[in-house]
Amino acid sequence: MADITRLVGNTPLLRVRLFESEFPRVEVYAKAEWFNPGGSVKDRAALSMIEDGERRGALTPEKTIIDSTSGNTGIAYALIGAAKGYRVKLVMPGNVSSERKALVTAYGAEIVYSDAGEGSDGAIRMVRELVTHEPDRYFYPDQYSNPANPLAHYNGTALEILEQTAGRITHFVAGLGTTGTFVGTSRRLKEHEASIRTIAVQPEDSFHGLEGLKHLPTAIVPQIWDSTLADEVWGCPTEAAYDLAREAARSEGLLLGHSSGAALWAVHRLAGTITEGVVVTVFPDSGDRYLSTGLYGRRAG
Ligand SMILES: Cc1ncc(COP(=O)(O)O)c(C=O)c1O
């Protein structure tokens, strides 16, 4: 019998047909990360960092897990913390979607709000202050600096992609938040086959509506970020990502979150530059987490 944490990873690889008529020789696949028990790709990183903390003895039963999170990592900490019996405290910008706040609360985690105007960087600053003030009380995984975050993808996501494509992948596309997904997956893929090209996607500018993604030039750059792994870094406009998310729901039955729309935007741009290929991307979470944001309230196109 497995506990819920054993269901993290091994997500399905979906065939995406959205661009097939325009680019018939480009095969597109996506890891459907909402199949993780917490509903997002962040279950992988959270479980990896928590179990690394347990192994190192940094996380012990009397400690509270604390971190800053725009939502999905928080849900993952809250779920895994509940399953393993740890208290969880999360610092989030005040404007994260109501679905996310409700989910975290349902798992029994405590939320501390940081200034919405300061975004995820404001949340990072606040959590650092809390930990500095009471270092013995907390286990602070620090997802932006913790090598166990990209390692979850190095040991998990990348190997799954190689197996699920039977090693046929030629291009990898992923959005940048903490950068863990992109860095860990790309590192393993390039070690396996140096010719695999990697494209990282960030919001086009600092004021954007792509929850979960970071505009690196204007953000605190995560320590785990490794620019040498990115053959390209592209900036995605918010509206283009929303349009593609809406189109995927209507034409493929795929209800995707904002950042999956950004991944699709980059896949489409890439497809226009290659004659053929096997492109794999990551859909970090599902659109049902964003219904209150109006993502699906408007008509496509
Ligand atoms: C919805 C969503 N998309 C993408 C990402 C980016 O993933 P990573 O932190 O591995 O770069 C995140 C991370 O929080 C996210 O919540």
mmCIF file of C-alpha atoms in Angstrom, residues 27-260:
data_model
loop_
_atom_site.group_PDB
_atom_site.id
_atom_site.type_symbol
_atom_site.label_atom_id
_atom_site.label_comp_id
_atom_site.label_asym_id
_atom_site.label_seq_id
_atom_site.Cartn_x
_atom_site.Cartn_y
_atom_site.Cartn_z
ATOM 1 C CA GLU A 27 5.577 16.327 -33.066
ATOM 2 C CA VAL A 28 4.601 18.066 -29.829
ATOM 3 C CA TYR A 29 4.250 16.378 -26.436
ATOM 4 C CA ALA A 30 3.633 17.730 -22.950
ATOM 5 C CA LYS A 31 4.052 16.377 -19.430
ATOM 6 C CA ALA A 32 0.628 16.693 -17.775
ATOM 7 C CA GLU A 33 1.868 17.762 -14.359
ATOM 8 C CA TRP A 34 -1.593 18.310 -12.861
ATOM 9 C CA PHE A 35 -1.683 14.504 -12.501
ATOM 10 C CA ASN A 36 0.578 14.902 -9.463
ATOM 11 C CA PRO A 37 -1.440 14.518 -6.215
ATOM 12 C CA GLY A 38 -1.139 18.239 -5.349
ATOM 13 C CA GLY A 39 -2.146 19.181 -8.888
ATOM 14 C CA SER A 40 1.138 20.679 -10.127
ATOM 15 C CA VAL A 41 4.748 20.135 -11.116
ATOM 16 C CA LYS A 42 5.807 21.590 -7.760
ATOM 17 C CA ASP A 43 4.991 18.351 -5.913
ATOM 18 C CA ARG A 44 8.212 16.987 -7.372
ATOM 19 C CA ALA A 45 10.445 19.753 -6.008
ATOM 20 C CA ALA A 46 8.685 19.962 -2.637
ATOM 21 C CA LEU A 47 8.950 16.216 -1.999
ATOM 22 C CA SER A 48 12.579 16.170 -3.096
ATOM 23 C CA MET A 49 13.532 19.099 -0.799
ATOM 24 C CA ILE A 50 11.593 17.732 2.195
ATOM 25 C CA GLU A 51 13.071 14.237 1.880
ATOM 26 C CA ASP A 52 16.554 15.731 1.405
ATOM 27 C CA GLY A 53 16.002 17.731 4.623
ATOM 28 C CA GLU A 54 14.964 14.537 6.453
ATOM 29 C CA ARG A 55 18.039 12.672 5.215
ATOM 30 C CA ARG A 56 20.379 15.502 6.272
ATOM 31 C CA GLY A 57 18.700 15.800 9.678
ATOM 32 C CA ALA A 58 17.787 19.446 8.969
ATOM 33 C CA LEU A 59 14.070 18.615 9.093
ATOM 34 C CA THR A 60 12.984 17.050 12.379
ATOM 35 C CA PRO A 61 9.431 16.503 13.720
ATOM 36 C CA GLU A 62 9.341 19.628 15.942
ATOM 37 C CA LYS A 63 10.235 21.996 13.065
ATOM 38 C CA THR A 64 7.825 24.002 10.929
ATOM 39 C CA ILE A 65 8.372 23.918 7.173
ATOM 40 C CA ILE A 66 8.417 27.541 5.932
ATOM 41 C CA ASP A 67 8.899 28.995 2.445
ATOM 42 C CA SER A 68 7.747 31.716 0.099
ATOM 43 C CA THR A 69 5.556 30.542 -2.709
ATOM 44 C CA SER A 70 3.290 31.938 -5.374
ATOM 45 C CA GLY A 71 0.968 29.036 -4.698
ATOM 46 C CA ASN A 72 1.747 25.683 -6.230
ATOM 47 C CA THR A 73 4.818 24.967 -4.103
ATOM 48 C CA GLY A 74 2.784 25.947 -1.079
ATOM 49 C CA ILE A 75 0.057 23.483 -1.969
ATOM 50 C CA ALA A 76 2.728 20.819 -2.413
ATOM 51 C CA TYR A 77 4.378 21.612 0.962
ATOM 52 C CA ALA A 78 0.964 21.657 2.642
ATOM 53 C CA LEU A 79 -0.058 18.290 1.209
ATOM 54 C CA ILE A 80 3.279 16.568 1.852
ATOM 55 C CA GLY A 81 3.597 18.201 5.297
ATOM 56 C CA ALA A 82 0.132 16.905 6.232
ATOM 57 C CA ALA A 83 0.962 13.421 4.929
ATOM 58 C CA LYS A 84 4.240 13.318 6.857
ATOM 59 C CA GLY A 85 3.036 15.107 10.007
ATOM 60 C CA TYR A 86 4.884 18.461 9.786
ATOM 61 C CA ARG A 87 3.493 21.962 10.458
ATOM 62 C CA VAL A 88 3.688 24.215 7.364
ATOM 63 C CA LYS A 89 3.825 28.052 7.182
ATOM 64 C CA LEU A 90 3.664 29.813 3.810
ATOM 65 C CA VAL A 91 4.437 33.405 2.839
ATOM 66 C CA MET A 92 2.492 34.445 -0.276
ATOM 67 C CA PRO A 93 1.868 37.731 -2.084
ATOM 68 C CA GLY A 94 -1.635 38.923 -1.149
ATOM 69 C CA ASN A 95 -2.918 38.686 -4.735
ATOM 70 C CA VAL A 96 -2.514 34.934 -5.420
ATOM 71 C CA SER A 97 -5.660 33.245 -6.673
ATOM 72 C CA SER A 98 -8.352 32.368 -4.165
ATOM 73 C CA GLU A 99 -8.319 28.703 -5.223
ATOM 74 C CA ARG A 100 -4.702 28.447 -4.115
ATOM 75 C CA LYS A 101 -5.297 30.059 -0.733
ATOM 76 C CA ALA A 102 -8.294 27.791 -0.121
ATOM 77 C CA LEU A 103 -6.345 24.649 -1.013
ATOM 78 C CA VAL A 104 -3.443 25.431 1.285
ATOM 79 C CA THR A 105 -5.815 26.200 4.141
ATOM 80 C CA ALA A 106 -7.663 22.925 3.525
ATOM 81 C CA TYR A 107 -4.424 21.011 4.133
ATOM 82 C CA GLY A 108 -4.014 22.828 7.455
ATOM 83 C CA ALA A 109 -1.126 25.148 6.528
ATOM 84 C CA GLU A 110 -0.806 28.694 7.923
ATOM 85 C CA ILE A 111 -0.564 31.619 5.442
ATOM 86 C CA VAL A 112 1.310 34.881 6.037
ATOM 87 C CA TYR A 113 0.669 37.533 3.386
ATOM 88 C CA SER A 114 3.377 39.735 1.910
ATOM 89 C CA ASP A 115 2.821 42.953 -0.067
ATOM 90 C CA ALA A 116 1.051 42.089 -3.339
ATOM 91 C CA GLY A 117 2.870 44.932 -5.117
ATOM 92 C CA GLU A 118 6.251 43.367 -4.341
ATOM 93 C CA GLY A 119 5.283 40.042 -5.967
ATOM 94 C CA SER A 120 7.223 36.877 -5.257
ATOM 95 C CA ASP A 121 10.370 38.838 -4.365
ATOM 96 C CA GLY A 122 8.504 40.505 -1.489
ATOM 97 C CA ALA A 123 7.509 37.056 -0.218
ATOM 98 C CA ILE A 124 11.121 35.868 -0.423
ATOM 99 C CA ARG A 125 12.313 38.878 1.600
ATOM 100 C CA MET A 126 9.661 38.327 4.272
ATOM 101 C CA VAL A 127 10.404 34.623 4.741
ATOM 102 C CA ARG A 128 14.119 35.372 5.087
ATOM 103 C CA GLU A 129 13.311 37.864 7.863
ATOM 104 C CA LEU A 130 11.146 35.341 9.730
ATOM 105 C CA VAL A 131 13.817 32.618 9.501
ATOM 106 C CA THR A 132 16.628 34.979 10.564
ATOM 107 C CA HIS A 133 14.556 35.975 13.590
ATOM 108 C CA GLU A 134 13.885 32.351 14.754
ATOM 109 C CA PRO A 135 16.271 30.004 12.929
ATOM 110 C CA ASP A 136 15.735 26.981 15.214
ATOM 111 C CA ARG A 137 11.978 26.982 14.735
ATOM 112 C CA TYR A 138 11.949 26.494 10.985
ATOM 113 C CA PHE A 139 13.042 24.192 8.183
ATOM 114 C CA TYR A 140 13.468 26.558 5.232
ATOM 115 C CA PRO A 141 13.880 24.563 2.006
ATOM 116 C CA ASP A 142 14.409 27.800 0.007
ATOM 117 C CA GLN A 143 13.239 26.495 -3.348
ATOM 118 C CA TYR A 144 15.188 29.199 -5.226
ATOM 119 C CA SER A 145 18.563 28.041 -3.874
ATOM 120 C CA ASN A 146 18.062 24.363 -3.021
ATOM 121 C CA PRO A 147 19.822 21.897 -5.379
ATOM 122 C CA ALA A 148 17.204 19.266 -4.395
ATOM 123 C CA ASN A 149 14.685 21.306 -6.444
ATOM 124 C CA PRO A 150 16.351 20.824 -9.875
ATOM 125 C CA LEU A 151 17.476 17.339 -8.788
ATOM 126 C CA ALA A 152 13.818 16.265 -8.637
ATOM 127 C CA HIS A 153 13.677 16.954 -12.375
ATOM 128 C CA TYR A 154 17.154 15.620 -13.101
ATOM 129 C CA ASN A 155 16.214 12.285 -11.531
ATOM 130 C CA GLY A 156 12.516 12.337 -12.409
ATOM 131 C CA THR A 157 11.061 14.504 -15.183
ATOM 132 C CA ALA A 158 14.034 14.125 -17.554
ATOM 133 C CA LEU A 159 14.258 10.345 -17.259
ATOM 134 C CA GLU A 160 10.498 10.020 -17.702
ATOM 135 C CA ILE A 161 10.674 12.124 -20.893
ATOM 136 C CA LEU A 162 13.526 10.026 -22.286
ATOM 137 C CA GLU A 163 11.604 6.851 -21.568
ATOM 138 C CA GLN A 164 8.225 8.140 -22.798
ATOM 139 C CA THR A 165 9.671 9.408 -26.096
ATOM 140 C CA ALA A 166 11.944 6.352 -26.449
ATOM 141 C CA GLY A 167 14.839 8.841 -26.582
ATOM 142 C CA ARG A 168 13.394 10.646 -29.654
ATOM 143 C CA ILE A 169 13.143 14.107 -28.039
ATOM 144 C CA THR A 170 14.970 16.796 -30.044
ATOM 145 C CA HIS A 171 13.798 19.978 -28.240
ATOM 146 C CA PHE A 172 12.778 20.788 -24.668
ATOM 147 C CA VAL A 173 10.697 23.854 -23.756
ATOM 148 C CA ALA A 174 9.849 24.958 -20.211
ATOM 149 C CA GLY A 175 8.856 28.059 -18.263
ATOM 150 C CA LEU A 176 11.045 29.693 -15.604
ATOM 151 C CA GLY A 177 9.799 30.180 -12.050
ATOM 152 C CA THR A 178 12.374 28.990 -9.554
ATOM 153 C CA THR A 179 13.966 27.565 -12.750
ATOM 154 C CA GLY A 180 14.096 24.086 -11.140
ATOM 155 C CA THR A 181 12.057 22.355 -13.843
ATOM 156 C CA PHE A 182 14.057 23.831 -16.703
ATOM 157 C CA VAL A 183 17.506 23.474 -15.121
ATOM 158 C CA GLY A 184 17.148 19.925 -13.766
ATOM 159 C CA THR A 185 15.453 18.517 -16.848
ATOM 160 C CA SER A 186 17.725 20.274 -19.364
ATOM 161 C CA ARG A 187 20.888 19.247 -17.518
ATOM 162 C CA ARG A 188 19.983 15.546 -17.661
ATOM 163 C CA LEU A 189 18.695 15.706 -21.253
ATOM 164 C CA LYS A 190 21.892 17.391 -22.488
ATOM 165 C CA GLU A 191 24.077 14.918 -20.598
ATOM 166 C CA HIS A 192 22.157 12.127 -22.304
ATOM 167 C CA GLU A 193 22.254 13.692 -25.780
ATOM 168 C CA ALA A 194 24.157 16.942 -26.310
ATOM 169 C CA SER A 195 22.231 17.779 -29.493
ATOM 170 C CA ILE A 196 18.924 18.272 -27.627
ATOM 171 C CA ARG A 197 18.063 21.987 -27.851
ATOM 172 C CA THR A 198 16.523 23.737 -24.853
ATOM 173 C CA ILE A 199 14.266 26.791 -24.811
ATOM 174 C CA ALA A 200 13.419 28.603 -21.583
ATOM 175 C CA VAL A 201 10.310 30.794 -21.393
ATOM 176 C CA GLN A 202 9.851 33.819 -19.152
ATOM 177 C CA PRO A 203 7.248 36.613 -19.152
ATOM 178 C CA GLU A 204 7.997 39.345 -21.694
ATOM 179 C CA ASP A 205 8.244 42.019 -18.994
ATOM 180 C CA SER A 206 8.065 42.479 -15.246
ATOM 181 C CA PHE A 207 4.349 43.369 -15.129
ATOM 182 C CA HIS A 208 2.686 40.230 -16.363
ATOM 183 C CA GLY A 209 -0.176 37.879 -15.645
ATOM 184 C CA LEU A 210 1.704 34.606 -15.921
ATOM 185 C CA GLU A 211 1.380 33.226 -12.401
ATOM 186 C CA GLY A 212 4.257 30.905 -11.528
ATOM 187 C CA LEU A 213 6.735 32.460 -13.986
ATOM 188 C CA LYS A 214 9.486 35.020 -13.315
ATOM 189 C CA HIS A 215 10.939 37.784 -15.486
ATOM 190 C CA LEU A 216 14.595 37.123 -14.660
ATOM 191 C CA PRO A 217 16.100 40.483 -15.738
ATOM 192 C CA THR A 218 14.018 42.315 -13.111
ATOM 193 C CA ALA A 219 13.731 39.600 -10.430
ATOM 194 C CA ILE A 220 15.991 38.204 -7.719
ATOM 195 C CA VAL A 221 17.791 35.637 -9.885
ATOM 196 C CA PRO A 222 17.451 32.151 -8.314
ATOM 197 C CA GLN A 223 20.760 30.635 -7.191
ATOM 198 C CA ILE A 224 19.869 27.370 -8.953
ATOM 199 C CA TRP A 225 19.531 29.134 -12.337
ATOM 200 C CA ASP A 226 22.172 27.998 -14.845
ATOM 201 C CA SER A 227 22.035 30.068 -18.017
ATOM 202 C CA THR A 228 24.528 27.777 -19.796
ATOM 203 C CA LEU A 229 21.763 25.168 -20.096
ATOM 204 C CA ALA A 230 19.469 27.414 -22.152
ATOM 205 C CA ASP A 231 20.041 27.577 -25.895
ATOM 206 C CA GLU A 232 17.341 30.261 -26.010
ATOM 207 C CA VAL A 233 15.443 32.347 -23.452
ATOM 208 C CA TRP A 234 12.248 33.811 -24.886
ATOM 209 C CA GLY A 235 9.865 36.377 -23.408
ATOM 210 C CA CYS A 236 6.186 35.513 -23.774
ATOM 211 C CA PRO A 237 3.432 38.171 -23.891
ATOM 212 C CA THR A 238 0.685 37.503 -21.326
ATOM 213 C CA GLU A 239 -2.247 37.745 -23.756
ATOM 214 C CA ALA A 240 -0.675 35.322 -26.232
ATOM 215 C CA ALA A 241 -0.305 32.750 -23.445
ATOM 216 C CA TYR A 242 -3.912 33.230 -22.331
ATOM 217 C CA ASP A 243 -5.165 32.885 -25.916
ATOM 218 C CA LEU A 244 -3.331 29.593 -26.374
ATOM 219 C CA ALA A 245 -4.572 28.238 -23.035
ATOM 220 C CA ARG A 246 -8.138 29.033 -24.133
ATOM 221 C CA GLU A 247 -7.564 27.453 -27.527
ATOM 222 C CA ALA A 248 -6.166 24.252 -25.998
ATOM 223 C CA ALA A 249 -9.256 23.907 -23.807
ATOM 224 C CA ARG A 250 -11.640 24.301 -26.730
ATOM 225 C CA SER A 251 -9.816 22.362 -29.405
ATOM 226 C CA GLU A 252 -8.070 19.629 -27.381
ATOM 227 C CA GLY A 253 -9.959 19.292 -24.111
ATOM 228 C CA LEU A 254 -6.876 20.438 -22.219
ATOM 229 C CA LEU A 255 -7.718 22.850 -19.385
ATOM 230 C CA LEU A 256 -4.351 24.506 -18.786
ATOM 231 C CA GLY A 257 -2.933 27.142 -16.452
ATOM 232 C CA HIS A 258 -1.303 30.416 -17.543
ATOM 233 C CA SER A 259 2.235 29.078 -17.641
ATOM 234 C CA SER A 260 1.215 26.148 -19.858
#
